Amino acid sequence: MADTIAETVDLLYTIDQEHLTLDQQIALASALAALAQAERLEQINERLRGIHQVLNGWALRVTVDGR
């Protein structure tokens, strides 16, 4: 997913905004906002994966150690 976001961001930033109609500028701003949200969600997802790994490690130790 991160590669797709990065590629899309690159494409959006290469658009010459000076030659866009008002509607196109609004659509571009909306797309950029959606991408920013997607990037944030991907960051949250990565952190959750890390937390999940830590919790899994704890659970395995508890199972093995019996504590």
mmCIF file of C-alpha atoms in Angstrom:
data_model
loop_
_atom_site.group_PDB
_atom_site.id
_atom_site.type_symbol
_atom_site.label_atom_id
_atom_site.label_comp_id
_atom_site.label_asym_id
_atom_site.label_seq_id
_atom_site.Cartn_x
_atom_site.Cartn_y
_atom_site.Cartn_z
ATOM 1 C CA MET A 1 0.000 0.000 0.000
ATOM 2 C CA ALA A 2 2.830 2.409 0.830
ATOM 3 C CA ASP A 3 4.232 2.163 -2.711
ATOM 4 C CA THR A 4 0.841 2.986 -4.211
ATOM 5 C CA ILE A 5 0.457 5.995 -1.940
ATOM 6 C CA ALA A 6 3.953 7.259 -2.759
ATOM 7 C CA GLU A 7 3.406 6.840 -6.498
ATOM 8 C CA THR A 8 0.069 8.629 -6.329
ATOM 9 C CA VAL A 9 1.545 11.483 -4.296
ATOM 10 C CA ASP A 10 4.304 11.855 -6.885
ATOM 11 C CA LEU A 11 1.723 12.029 -9.658
ATOM 12 C CA LEU A 12 -0.425 14.555 -7.832
ATOM 13 C CA TYR A 13 2.508 16.844 -7.096
ATOM 14 C CA THR A 14 3.536 16.885 -10.766
ATOM 15 C CA ILE A 15 0.187 18.394 -11.789
ATOM 16 C CA ASP A 16 0.500 22.000 -12.926
ATOM 17 C CA GLN A 17 -2.079 23.583 -10.645
ATOM 18 C CA GLU A 18 -1.972 26.970 -12.387
ATOM 19 C CA HIS A 19 -3.778 25.571 -15.426
ATOM 20 C CA LEU A 20 -6.573 23.821 -13.551
ATOM 21 C CA THR A 21 -10.151 24.975 -13.399
ATOM 22 C CA LEU A 22 -11.621 25.765 -9.990
ATOM 23 C CA ASP A 23 -13.418 22.403 -9.954
ATOM 24 C CA GLN A 24 -10.180 20.608 -10.809
ATOM 25 C CA GLN A 25 -8.333 22.485 -8.051
ATOM 26 C CA ILE A 26 -11.004 21.437 -5.556
ATOM 27 C CA ALA A 27 -10.780 17.822 -6.745
ATOM 28 C CA LEU A 28 -6.988 17.907 -6.460
ATOM 29 C CA ALA A 29 -7.155 19.313 -2.933
ATOM 30 C CA SER A 30 -9.642 16.607 -2.006
ATOM 31 C CA ALA A 31 -7.372 13.922 -3.460
ATOM 32 C CA LEU A 32 -4.378 15.286 -1.546
ATOM 33 C CA ALA A 33 -6.407 15.288 1.679
ATOM 34 C CA ALA A 34 -7.508 11.699 1.070
ATOM 35 C CA LEU A 35 -3.906 10.667 0.461
ATOM 36 C CA ALA A 36 -2.752 12.363 3.647
ATOM 37 C CA GLN A 37 -5.417 10.411 5.519
ATOM 38 C CA ALA A 38 -4.341 7.163 3.838
ATOM 39 C CA GLU A 39 -0.712 7.817 4.781
ATOM 40 C CA ARG A 40 -1.738 8.405 8.387
ATOM 41 C CA LEU A 41 -3.821 5.228 8.436
ATOM 42 C CA GLU A 42 -0.854 3.269 7.070
ATOM 43 C CA GLN A 43 1.352 4.683 9.850
ATOM 44 C CA ILE A 44 -1.235 3.685 12.437
ATOM 45 C CA ASN A 45 -1.466 0.216 10.888
ATOM 46 C CA GLU A 46 2.321 -0.213 11.088
ATOM 47 C CA ARG A 47 2.315 0.764 14.761
ATOM 48 C CA LEU A 48 -0.540 -1.617 15.482
ATOM 49 C CA ARG A 49 1.403 -4.434 13.798
ATOM 50 C CA GLY A 50 4.359 -3.684 16.075
ATOM 51 C CA ILE A 51 2.142 -3.658 19.165
ATOM 52 C CA HIS A 52 0.576 -6.938 18.042
ATOM 53 C CA GLN A 53 4.004 -8.542 17.721
ATOM 54 C CA VAL A 54 4.987 -7.404 21.224
ATOM 55 C CA LEU A 55 1.742 -8.683 22.718
ATOM 56 C CA ASN A 56 2.095 -11.981 20.875
ATOM 57 C CA GLY A 57 5.615 -12.336 22.254
ATOM 58 C CA TRP A 58 4.339 -11.707 25.770
ATOM 59 C CA ALA A 59 1.517 -14.200 25.303
ATOM 60 C CA LEU A 60 3.931 -16.862 24.090
ATOM 61 C CA ARG A 61 6.225 -16.289 27.072
ATOM 62 C CA VAL A 62 3.310 -16.496 29.471
ATOM 63 C CA THR A 63 2.230 -19.753 27.877
ATOM 64 C CA VAL A 64 5.740 -21.211 28.010
ATOM 65 C CA ASP A 65 6.661 -19.862 31.469
ATOM 66 C CA GLY A 66 3.214 -20.399 32.966
ATOM 67 C CA ARG A 67 3.150 -16.879 34.434
#
